[in-house]
Amino acid sequence: NPDDSNDGGAAVETAPFTSPKVEELFNKIIYLDMVEVHLLAELINEKMGLKISDAERERMARGGGGGGGGKKGGDDDEPAPAAEEKTIFDLKLTGFDAKAKIKVIKEVRAITSLGLKEAKELVEGVPSTVKKDIKMEEAEELKAKLEALGATVEIA
């Protein structure tokens, strides 16, 4: 048993259930930025038919896992988010330059994974929320992209 004391961590690193296919895919995913990872996760959920509620998304964005925490009772949990610094934001399209409408629609499609018709309706129906429950860094990045195309955007 001298091997057990020296190689405790090594067995975890070379997991027997890893396949070359999965490892190759992981090596590609690791180079995606946060926006692309988020879009990938949404695409996987959509294709697999998984529905994630807004509350679950917010909990995941905060880094919280499943239930089973020490505190019980809904009344104690409600005031806590108000006391914390806001970490989840919505990206709201408030207007756009008429000449840039097509470019804005294309960017909204890329951001939201909506179809052409849905993205067009979202853009034409300003003010409208383009993306909900995102981190400030992602919101600022998307805002800069949209504003560069001639859109007016606010982060709420």
GROMACS .gro file of C-alpha atoms in nm:
model
  156
    1ASN     CA    1   0.000   0.000   0.000
    2PRO     CA    2   0.286   0.252  -0.027
    3ASP     CA    3   0.146   0.349  -0.371
    4ASP     CA    4  -0.182   0.466  -0.214
    5SER     CA    5  -0.014   0.729   0.004
    6ASN     CA    6   0.187   0.880  -0.284
    7ASP     CA    7  -0.062   0.870  -0.573
    8GLY     CA    8  -0.384   0.981  -0.403
    9GLY     CA    9  -0.422   1.289  -0.625
   10ALA     CA   10  -0.296   1.129  -0.947
   11ALA     CA   11  -0.592   0.893  -0.974
   12VAL     CA   12  -0.829   1.190  -0.982
   13GLU     CA   13  -0.638   1.363  -1.264
   14THR     CA   14  -0.648   1.063  -1.496
   15ALA     CA   15  -1.013   0.971  -1.459
   16PRO     CA   16  -1.097   0.639  -1.626
   17PHE     CA   17  -1.427   0.774  -1.767
   18THR     CA   18  -1.270   1.044  -1.987
   19SER     CA   19  -1.292   0.984  -2.358
   20PRO     CA   20  -1.068   1.142  -2.619
   21LYS     CA   21  -1.377   1.291  -2.784
   22VAL     CA   22  -1.489   1.462  -2.462
   23GLU     CA   23  -1.138   1.582  -2.386
   24GLU     CA   24  -1.101   1.729  -2.736
   25LEU     CA   25  -1.433   1.910  -2.697
   26PHE     CA   26  -1.331   2.042  -2.355
   27ASN     CA   27  -1.003   2.173  -2.499
   28LYS     CA   28  -1.206   2.375  -2.752
   29ILE     CA   29  -1.456   2.504  -2.494
   30ILE     CA   30  -1.181   2.624  -2.263
   31TYR     CA   31  -1.081   2.892  -2.518
   32LEU     CA   32  -1.432   3.044  -2.546
   33ASP     CA   33  -1.500   3.377  -2.377
   34MET     CA   34  -1.776   3.408  -2.116
   35VAL     CA   35  -2.037   3.526  -2.366
   36GLU     CA   36  -1.969   3.227  -2.592
   37VAL     CA   37  -1.981   2.986  -2.296
   38HIS     CA   38  -2.316   3.134  -2.194
   39LEU     CA   39  -2.451   3.102  -2.549
   40LEU     CA   40  -2.324   2.744  -2.566
   41ALA     CA   41  -2.499   2.660  -2.239
   42GLU     CA   42  -2.824   2.814  -2.364
   43LEU     CA   43  -2.797   2.623  -2.691
   44ILE     CA   44  -2.737   2.294  -2.510
   45ASN     CA   45  -3.033   2.359  -2.281
   46GLU     CA   46  -3.254   2.446  -2.578
   47LYS     CA   47  -3.150   2.142  -2.786
   48MET     CA   48  -3.194   1.905  -2.491
   49GLY     CA   49  -3.528   2.058  -2.397
   50LEU     CA   50  -3.415   2.178  -2.055
   51LYS     CA   51  -3.598   2.473  -1.900
   52ILE     CA   52  -3.414   2.684  -1.643
   53SER     CA   53  -3.623   2.928  -1.443
   54ASP     CA   54  -3.509   3.287  -1.385
   55ALA     CA   55  -3.461   3.211  -1.015
   56GLU     CA   56  -3.233   2.915  -1.095
   57ARG     CA   57  -3.033   3.130  -1.341
   58GLU     CA   58  -2.987   3.401  -1.080
   59ARG     CA   59  -2.875   3.145  -0.822
   60MET     CA   60  -2.625   2.996  -1.070
   61ALA     CA   61  -2.494   3.341  -1.165
   62ARG     CA   62  -2.425   3.408  -0.797
   63GLY     CA   63  -2.235   3.081  -0.776
   64GLY     CA   64  -2.493   2.916  -0.550
   65GLY     CA   65  -2.559   2.550  -0.584
   66GLY     CA   66  -2.868   2.351  -0.496
   67GLY     CA   67  -3.080   2.389  -0.185
   68GLY     CA   68  -2.998   2.252   0.157
   69GLY     CA   69  -2.846   2.565   0.303
   70GLY     CA   70  -2.846   2.632   0.676
   71LYS     CA   71  -3.115   2.901   0.669
   72LYS     CA   72  -3.484   2.819   0.639
   73GLY     CA   73  -3.779   3.046   0.574
   74GLY     CA   74  -3.860   3.276   0.281
   75ASP     CA   75  -3.880   3.595   0.491
   76ASP     CA   76  -3.512   3.587   0.586
   77ASP     CA   77  -3.396   3.527   0.228
   78GLU     CA   78  -3.581   3.821   0.066
   79PRO     CA   79  -3.395   4.122   0.217
   80ALA     CA   80  -3.049   3.972   0.155
   81PRO     CA   81  -3.027   4.044  -0.222
   82ALA     CA   82  -3.124   4.411  -0.164
   83ALA     CA   83  -2.843   4.451   0.089
   84GLU     CA   84  -2.585   4.298  -0.145
   85GLU     CA   85  -2.424   4.490  -0.429
   86LYS     CA   86  -2.616   4.426  -0.749
   87THR     CA   87  -2.434   4.163  -0.956
   88ILE     CA   88  -2.699   4.067  -1.211
   89PHE     CA   89  -2.816   4.312  -1.476
   90ASP     CA   90  -3.047   4.337  -1.774
   91LEU     CA   91  -2.939   4.477  -2.110
   92LYS     CA   92  -3.212   4.702  -2.249
   93LEU     CA   93  -3.230   4.834  -2.605
   94THR     CA   94  -3.384   5.183  -2.589
   95GLY     CA   95  -3.337   5.295  -2.949
   96PHE     CA   96  -3.131   5.265  -3.267
   97ASP     CA   97  -3.022   5.457  -3.572
   98ALA     CA   98  -3.259   5.375  -3.860
   99LYS     CA   99  -2.964   5.326  -4.097
  100ALA     CA  100  -2.815   5.065  -3.863
  101LYS     CA  101  -3.135   4.865  -3.806
  102ILE     CA  102  -3.022   4.556  -3.998
  103LYS     CA  103  -2.684   4.549  -3.823
  104VAL     CA  104  -2.853   4.587  -3.483
  105ILE     CA  105  -3.094   4.302  -3.565
  106LYS     CA  106  -2.801   4.078  -3.666
  107GLU     CA  107  -2.614   4.157  -3.343
  108VAL     CA  108  -2.928   4.098  -3.132
  109ARG     CA  109  -2.965   3.759  -3.306
  110ALA     CA  110  -2.604   3.675  -3.221
  111ILE     CA  111  -2.647   3.783  -2.859
  112THR     CA  112  -2.980   3.613  -2.794
  113SER     CA  113  -2.982   3.314  -3.033
  114LEU     CA  114  -3.324   3.431  -3.154
  115GLY     CA  115  -3.451   3.374  -3.504
  116LEU     CA  116  -3.465   3.657  -3.755
  117LYS     CA  117  -3.834   3.733  -3.699
  118GLU     CA  118  -3.803   3.736  -3.319
  119ALA     CA  119  -3.490   3.954  -3.325
  120LYS     CA  120  -3.656   4.197  -3.567
  121GLU     CA  121  -3.964   4.222  -3.341
  122LEU     CA  122  -3.742   4.277  -3.037
  123VAL     CA  123  -3.548   4.558  -3.209
  124GLU     CA  124  -3.860   4.722  -3.354
  125GLY     CA  125  -4.037   4.701  -3.019
  126VAL     CA  126  -3.796   4.930  -2.834
  127PRO     CA  127  -3.764   4.978  -2.546
  128SER     CA  128  -3.707   4.606  -2.495
  129THR     CA  129  -3.483   4.383  -2.287
  130VAL     CA  130  -3.225   4.210  -2.505
  131LYS     CA  131  -3.071   3.993  -2.234
  132LYS     CA  132  -3.162   3.932  -1.869
  133ASP     CA  133  -2.965   3.823  -1.566
  134ILE     CA  134  -2.612   3.884  -1.692
  135LYS     CA  135  -2.299   4.002  -1.515
  136MET     CA  136  -2.186   4.364  -1.546
  137GLU     CA  137  -1.877   4.270  -1.751
  138GLU     CA  138  -2.089   4.089  -2.010
  139ALA     CA  139  -2.349   4.368  -2.010
  140GLU     CA  140  -2.084   4.635  -2.074
  141GLU     CA  141  -1.926   4.427  -2.350
  142LEU     CA  142  -2.260   4.374  -2.526
  143LYS     CA  143  -2.357   4.739  -2.475
  144ALA     CA  144  -2.033   4.851  -2.643
  145LYS     CA  145  -2.097   4.617  -2.938
  146LEU     CA  146  -2.452   4.742  -2.988
  147GLU     CA  147  -2.363   5.108  -2.944
  148ALA     CA  148  -2.082   5.071  -3.200
  149LEU     CA  149  -2.352   4.966  -3.448
  150GLY     CA  150  -2.573   5.267  -3.373
  151ALA     CA  151  -2.801   5.135  -3.098
  152THR     CA  152  -2.889   5.312  -2.775
  153VAL     CA  153  -2.856   5.070  -2.483
  154GLU     CA  154  -2.887   5.091  -2.109
  155ILE     CA  155  -2.793   4.849  -1.833
  156ALA     CA  156  -3.057   4.805  -1.566
   0.00000   0.00000   0.00000
